[in-house]
Amino acid sequence: MGPSEASGQRDTQALLPVPQAMELRKRDYHVERPLLNQEQLEELGCWTSATGTRQWRTWFQCSHARARALLFQHLPVLAWLPRYPLRDWLLGDLLAGLSVAIMQLPQGLAYALLAGLPPVFGLYSSFYPVFVYFLFGTSRHISVGTFAVMSVMVGSVTESLAPDENFLQAVNSTIDEATRDATRVELASTLSVLVGLFQVGLGLVRFGFVVTYLSEPLVRGYTTAASVQVFVSQLKYVFGLQLSSRSGPLSLIYTVLEVCSKLPQSVVGTVVTAVVAGVVLVLVKLLNDKLHRRLPLPIPGELLTLIGATAISYGVGLKHRFGVDIVGNIPAGLVPPAAPNPQLFASLVGYAFTIAVVGFAIAISLGKIFALRHGYRVDSNQELVALGLSNLIGGIFQCFPVSCSMSRSLVQEGAGGNTQVAGAVSSLFILIIIVKLGELFRDLPKAVLAAAIIVNLKGMLMQFTDIPSLWKSNRMDLLIWLVTFVATILLNLDIGLAVAVVFSLLLVVVRTQLPHYSVLGQVTDTDIYQDVAEYSEAREVPGVKVFRSSATMYFANAELYSDALKQRCGIDVDHLMSQKKKRLRKKEQKLKRLQKTLQKQTAASEGTSVSIHVNTSVRDMESNNVEDSKAQASTGNEVEDIAAGGQEDTKASNGSTLKALGLPQPHFHSLVLDLSALSFVDTVCIKSLKNIFRDFREIEVEVYLAACHTPVVTQLEAGHFFDASITKQHLFASVHDAVLFALQHPKSSPANPVLMTKL
């Protein structure tokens, strides 16, 4: 370590606090190693190509251990239930299950209305899928069941394929509600079966990674738009209006306009009921937030509101006296299973795939949050299978597609839930209500359920605060959020999701086409190279230009990479190459003219010699012979000069120097490309790199590559990148290695061996 380097480090440490300076001194290190190119690095590290593993062979192996592992993998309850600590976890799971069931009851009734179905089917969807997930799920804290976003997506399907206009009775122009509800239940249950088949199939082929294409800004923008859809869909129950069923692009806008036009027709009793119920629910939630540390369990505001509203409706007669719409008959007991209608598959398959992806994205995102918080692992593929079986079996028992609810999951965790035993307890409680207590809610006003839905949208509507935070942190993510939101609002939930996914993927491609290009300089007294525009202490190495891109180079940005490289080098490479070619062409033409002139002079001199020899006297002949010999001597000298010039021109045509041609020379003799950002290469990338070597060698600049990862080197070899002119001696272990070699060999040719140099 030199004196200047040591003094620089002491100055740096003097600026730091004492503990940090001591820690920095402990971490001081000095490395001395040879300068390494790729060939020497492979020899020093004993590199061998990695052999591909054939994992598919294990799929067909059969053994007791493998059968046991597969059983535990696909039926996780067998793995954790025998080891369940009763004394530690049972009480917490019982309380959590009861708390979730209390929330599940009103939400199940309300979200069934969102799906366009009778409320009792929301209770069915709160029982069967929850119990199935208890057997197959890997998350210990999420609460599976009805969810607002899923319900509104199902509602858009049922209302578009079975609109009210299809069930108008010719006699009095009223809607045949029984036939309409039966048709929509068949649609929803068939849709649930298809959603389950998609999810199970994708899970079995280990396609759980598909959710990675749904980024967090996309999911949050989508759920925010869905919450707006939910809010608008409940306005007809809040104001007691009869609205036309709409679906497709701009349906939300048309619905809002229709609500505004029909506001004078609102039922006053319905509006008052919804407002009172909403105020009560908001006050209870505020009270829970204020007293959550003192209360062992949150106050079940929704359940108490439903019970109170049902009692008041029954006692006062809200339906008959004030025209308030009520839930109506809720049959007791469970419905028998029914096979899905295969004739509906063709019309539902597109909706089913969208709902399957959205439902899984919501479930796995919540599951991973709780898993990280409590220190366990969630298997995304098994979660896909578990959610798919919940929807598949639920669809056979007349349920509509479900996912998990954030609000119920938070309650399940906060109430002390540790496993899905809490989910099993809540499903059994819902079963008791279905069998014995469901019919007691027949006088429940639908406006109260709508108020409960709107109040529960607070969490998702609060996601509008993402806009200012994303504006400050990442505007590309904000763009994804806004495009997703606007597309979902204008084009409906299914088309909006497709547009959002396509836009986010295209944005990734665009961002790789617009990376940050930088010229690197050496930070003083280090082997670190940083952008000279960002680091004031980074200095360009004289005679060496170091270039780096922040993104990998492939077919979409290879040309942009080459253009940026030539621009950042500070010289017009293409213009210099064209000027060189023009001057070489002029030299060639000059050489040809000289050769023609030589041939003519030679022929003329031979003719003159013959004429003199025939017509002159001996004396004249002697005198002419003397002159002719002088002329031949001068001609011979000219021939030699022309021949010599021809040889020089031949050299020029093969590799004339810019200086000899009178052209300006680059201010650097070597170019180092930092390829540390490359994660893969394609054929276009390889061609672009070869063209860079060719172009810069034309202007007498040698090119070197640095910091290339081993898989990329393997791909370069497979793509025949290395040849006689470009070898692994042009590829170095680090940028510093390449710079040192370039400084020691400013006129190095590809054939020259690389000398070992100490750092």
mmCIF file with all atom_site columns, N, CA, C and O in Angstrom, residues 34-43 728-733 737 741 753-756:
data_model
loop_
_atom_site.group_PDB
_atom_site.id
_atom_site.type_symbol
_atom_site.label_atom_id
_atom_site.label_alt_id
_atom_site.label_comp_id
_atom_site.label_asym_id
_atom_site.label_entity_id
_atom_site.label_seq_id
_atom_site.pdbx_PDB_ins_code
_atom_site.Cartn_x
_atom_site.Cartn_y
_atom_site.Cartn_z
_atom_site.occupancy
_atom_site.B_iso_or_equiv
_atom_site.pdbx_formal_charge
_atom_site.auth_seq_id
_atom_site.auth_comp_id
_atom_site.auth_asym_id
_atom_site.auth_atom_id
_atom_site.pdbx_PDB_model_num
ATOM 1  N N  . PRO A 1 34  ? -2.636  -12.102 -10.092 1.00 0.00 ? 34  PRO A N  1
ATOM 2  C CA . PRO A 1 34  ? -2.247  -11.843 -11.487 1.00 0.00 ? 34  PRO A CA 1
ATOM 3  C C  . PRO A 1 34  ? -3.400  -11.259 -12.287 1.00 0.00 ? 34  PRO A C  1
ATOM 4  O O  . PRO A 1 34  ? -4.573  -11.467 -11.969 1.00 0.00 ? 34  PRO A O  1
ATOM 5  N N  . LEU A 1 35  ? -3.069  -10.527 -13.307 1.00 0.00 ? 35  LEU A N  1
ATOM 6  C CA . LEU A 1 35  ? -4.060  -10.037 -14.249 1.00 0.00 ? 35  LEU A CA 1
ATOM 7  C C  . LEU A 1 35  ? -4.620  -11.234 -15.014 1.00 0.00 ? 35  LEU A C  1
ATOM 8  O O  . LEU A 1 35  ? -3.867  -12.034 -15.558 1.00 0.00 ? 35  LEU A O  1
ATOM 9  N N  . LEU A 1 36  ? -5.950  -11.368 -15.062 1.00 0.00 ? 36  LEU A N  1
ATOM 10 C CA . LEU A 1 36  ? -6.573  -12.591 -15.587 1.00 0.00 ? 36  LEU A CA 1
ATOM 11 C C  . LEU A 1 36  ? -7.500  -12.264 -16.744 1.00 0.00 ? 36  LEU A C  1
ATOM 12 O O  . LEU A 1 36  ? -8.384  -11.405 -16.632 1.00 0.00 ? 36  LEU A O  1
ATOM 13 N N  . ASN A 1 37  ? -7.297  -12.972 -17.858 1.00 0.00 ? 37  ASN A N  1
ATOM 14 C CA . ASN A 1 37  ? -8.319  -12.986 -18.885 1.00 0.00 ? 37  ASN A CA 1
ATOM 15 C C  . ASN A 1 37  ? -9.137  -14.258 -18.718 1.00 0.00 ? 37  ASN A C  1
ATOM 16 O O  . ASN A 1 37  ? -8.916  -15.050 -17.798 1.00 0.00 ? 37  ASN A O  1
ATOM 17 N N  . GLN A 1 38  ? -10.105 -14.459 -19.605 1.00 0.00 ? 38  GLN A N  1
ATOM 18 C CA . GLN A 1 38  ? -11.028 -15.576 -19.411 1.00 0.00 ? 38  GLN A CA 1
ATOM 19 C C  . GLN A 1 38  ? -10.321 -16.925 -19.488 1.00 0.00 ? 38  GLN A C  1
ATOM 20 O O  . GLN A 1 38  ? -10.612 -17.838 -18.713 1.00 0.00 ? 38  GLN A O  1
ATOM 21 N N  . GLU A 1 39  ? -9.386  -17.079 -20.416 1.00 0.00 ? 39  GLU A N  1
ATOM 22 C CA . GLU A 1 39  ? -8.662  -18.348 -20.534 1.00 0.00 ? 39  GLU A CA 1
ATOM 23 C C  . GLU A 1 39  ? -7.901  -18.660 -19.260 1.00 0.00 ? 39  GLU A C  1
ATOM 24 O O  . GLU A 1 39  ? -7.951  -19.782 -18.738 1.00 0.00 ? 39  GLU A O  1
ATOM 25 N N  . GLN A 1 40  ? -7.193  -17.664 -18.734 1.00 0.00 ? 40  GLN A N  1
ATOM 26 C CA . GLN A 1 40  ? -6.413  -17.887 -17.518 1.00 0.00 ? 40  GLN A CA 1
ATOM 27 C C  . GLN A 1 40  ? -7.312  -18.104 -16.308 1.00 0.00 ? 40  GLN A C  1
ATOM 28 O O  . GLN A 1 40  ? -6.990  -18.886 -15.421 1.00 0.00 ? 40  GLN A O  1
ATOM 29 N N  . LEU A 1 41  ? -8.462  -17.408 -16.274 1.00 0.00 ? 41  LEU A N  1
ATOM 30 C CA . LEU A 1 41  ? -9.395  -17.600 -15.167 1.00 0.00 ? 41  LEU A CA 1
ATOM 31 C C  . LEU A 1 41  ? -9.961  -19.014 -15.161 1.00 0.00 ? 41  LEU A C  1
ATOM 32 O O  . LEU A 1 41  ? -10.071 -19.654 -14.108 1.00 0.00 ? 41  LEU A O  1
ATOM 33 N N  . GLU A 1 42  ? -10.312 -19.521 -16.335 1.00 0.00 ? 42  GLU A N  1
ATOM 34 C CA . GLU A 1 42  ? -10.826 -20.892 -16.418 1.00 0.00 ? 42  GLU A CA 1
ATOM 35 C C  . GLU A 1 42  ? -9.754  -21.896 -16.023 1.00 0.00 ? 42  GLU A C  1
ATOM 36 O O  . GLU A 1 42  ? -10.042 -22.899 -15.355 1.00 0.00 ? 42  GLU A O  1
ATOM 37 N N  . GLU A 1 43  ? -8.509  -21.628 -16.420 1.00 0.00 ? 43  GLU A N  1
ATOM 38 C CA . GLU A 1 43  ? -7.429  -22.539 -16.052 1.00 0.00 ? 43  GLU A CA 1
ATOM 39 C C  . GLU A 1 43  ? -7.137  -22.464 -14.556 1.00 0.00 ? 43  GLU A C  1
ATOM 40 O O  . GLU A 1 43  ? -6.955  -23.494 -13.892 1.00 0.00 ? 43  GLU A O  1
ATOM 41 N N  . LYS A 1 728 ? -10.746 -15.611 -26.271 1.00 0.00 ? 728 LYS A N  1
ATOM 42 C CA . LYS A 1 728 ? -10.995 -15.386 -24.845 1.00 0.00 ? 728 LYS A CA 1
ATOM 43 C C  . LYS A 1 728 ? -9.925  -14.503 -24.213 1.00 0.00 ? 728 LYS A C  1
ATOM 44 O O  . LYS A 1 728 ? -10.083 -14.079 -23.070 1.00 0.00 ? 728 LYS A O  1
ATOM 45 N N  . GLN A 1 729 ? -8.854  -14.237 -24.961 1.00 0.00 ? 729 GLN A N  1
ATOM 46 C CA . GLN A 1 729 ? -7.853  -13.305 -24.470 1.00 0.00 ? 729 GLN A CA 1
ATOM 47 C C  . GLN A 1 729 ? -8.352  -11.864 -24.528 1.00 0.00 ? 729 GLN A C  1
ATOM 48 O O  . GLN A 1 729 ? -7.734  -10.966 -23.964 1.00 0.00 ? 729 GLN A O  1
ATOM 49 N N  . HIS A 1 730 ? -9.473  -11.642 -25.201 1.00 0.00 ? 730 HIS A N  1
ATOM 50 C CA . HIS A 1 730 ? -10.103 -10.324 -25.209 1.00 0.00 ? 730 HIS A CA 1
ATOM 51 C C  . HIS A 1 730 ? -11.131 -10.192 -24.089 1.00 0.00 ? 730 HIS A C  1
ATOM 52 O O  . HIS A 1 730 ? -11.747 -9.133  -23.944 1.00 0.00 ? 730 HIS A O  1
ATOM 53 N N  . LEU A 1 731 ? -11.350 -11.233 -23.314 1.00 0.00 ? 731 LEU A N  1
ATOM 54 C CA . LEU A 1 731 ? -12.349 -11.248 -22.255 1.00 0.00 ? 731 LEU A CA 1
ATOM 55 C C  . LEU A 1 731 ? -11.638 -11.352 -20.911 1.00 0.00 ? 731 LEU A C  1
ATOM 56 O O  . LEU A 1 731 ? -10.889 -12.304 -20.671 1.00 0.00 ? 731 LEU A O  1
ATOM 57 N N  . PHE A 1 732 ? -11.898 -10.404 -20.004 1.00 0.00 ? 732 PHE A N  1
ATOM 58 C CA . PHE A 1 732 ? -11.161 -10.319 -18.754 1.00 0.00 ? 732 PHE A CA 1
ATOM 59 C C  . PHE A 1 732 ? -12.094 -10.500 -17.559 1.00 0.00 ? 732 PHE A C  1
ATOM 60 O O  . PHE A 1 732 ? -13.311 -10.263 -17.646 1.00 0.00 ? 732 PHE A O  1
ATOM 61 N N  . ALA A 1 733 ? -11.476 -10.897 -16.454 1.00 0.00 ? 733 ALA A N  1
ATOM 62 C CA . ALA A 1 733 ? -12.252 -11.190 -15.256 1.00 0.00 ? 733 ALA A CA 1
ATOM 63 C C  . ALA A 1 733 ? -12.909 -9.953  -14.681 1.00 0.00 ? 733 ALA A C  1
ATOM 64 O O  . ALA A 1 733 ? -13.973 -10.039 -14.074 1.00 0.00 ? 733 ALA A O  1
ATOM 65 N N  . ASP A 1 737 ? -8.811  -5.456  -14.754 1.00 0.00 ? 737 ASP A N  1
ATOM 66 C CA . ASP A 1 737 ? -7.894  -6.313  -15.506 1.00 0.00 ? 737 ASP A CA 1
ATOM 67 C C  . ASP A 1 737 ? -7.791  -5.854  -16.961 1.00 0.00 ? 737 ASP A C  1
ATOM 68 O O  . ASP A 1 737 ? -6.701  -5.763  -17.537 1.00 0.00 ? 737 ASP A O  1
ATOM 69 N N  . PHE A 1 741 ? -4.403  -4.303  -18.846 1.00 0.00 ? 741 PHE A N  1
ATOM 70 C CA . PHE A 1 741 ? -3.852  -4.922  -20.053 1.00 0.00 ? 741 PHE A CA 1
ATOM 71 C C  . PHE A 1 741 ? -3.812  -3.920  -21.206 1.00 0.00 ? 741 PHE A C  1
ATOM 72 O O  . PHE A 1 741 ? -2.844  -3.851  -21.958 1.00 0.00 ? 741 PHE A O  1
ATOM 73 N N  . PRO A 1 753 ? 0.183   -12.830 -27.130 1.00 0.00 ? 753 PRO A N  1
ATOM 74 C CA . PRO A 1 753 ? -0.182  -13.476 -25.880 1.00 0.00 ? 753 PRO A CA 1
ATOM 75 C C  . PRO A 1 753 ? -0.386  -12.448 -24.782 1.00 0.00 ? 753 PRO A C  1
ATOM 76 O O  . PRO A 1 753 ? 0.217   -11.383 -24.794 1.00 0.00 ? 753 PRO A O  1
ATOM 77 N N  . VAL A 1 754 ? -1.228  -12.789 -23.806 1.00 0.00 ? 754 VAL A N  1
ATOM 78 C CA . VAL A 1 754 ? -1.503  -11.900 -22.695 1.00 0.00 ? 754 VAL A CA 1
ATOM 79 C C  . VAL A 1 754 ? -0.482  -12.156 -21.603 1.00 0.00 ? 754 VAL A C  1
ATOM 80 O O  . VAL A 1 754 ? -0.307  -13.284 -21.156 1.00 0.00 ? 754 VAL A O  1
ATOM 81 N N  . LEU A 1 755 ? 0.217   -11.122 -21.171 1.00 0.00 ? 755 LEU A N  1
ATOM 82 C CA . LEU A 1 755 ? 1.242   -11.268 -20.147 1.00 0.00 ? 755 LEU A CA 1
ATOM 83 C C  . LEU A 1 755 ? 0.614   -11.146 -18.765 1.00 0.00 ? 755 LEU A C  1
ATOM 84 O O  . LEU A 1 755 ? -0.334  -10.398 -18.565 1.00 0.00 ? 755 LEU A O  1
ATOM 85 N N  . MET A 1 756 ? 1.164   -11.878 -17.823 1.00 0.00 ? 756 MET A N  1
ATOM 86 C CA . MET A 1 756 ? 0.672   -11.852 -16.452 1.00 0.00 ? 756 MET A CA 1
ATOM 87 C C  . MET A 1 756 ? 1.207   -10.609 -15.761 1.00 0.00 ? 756 MET A C  1
ATOM 88 O O  . MET A 1 756 ? 2.383   -10.301 -15.837 1.00 0.00 ? 756 MET A O  1
#
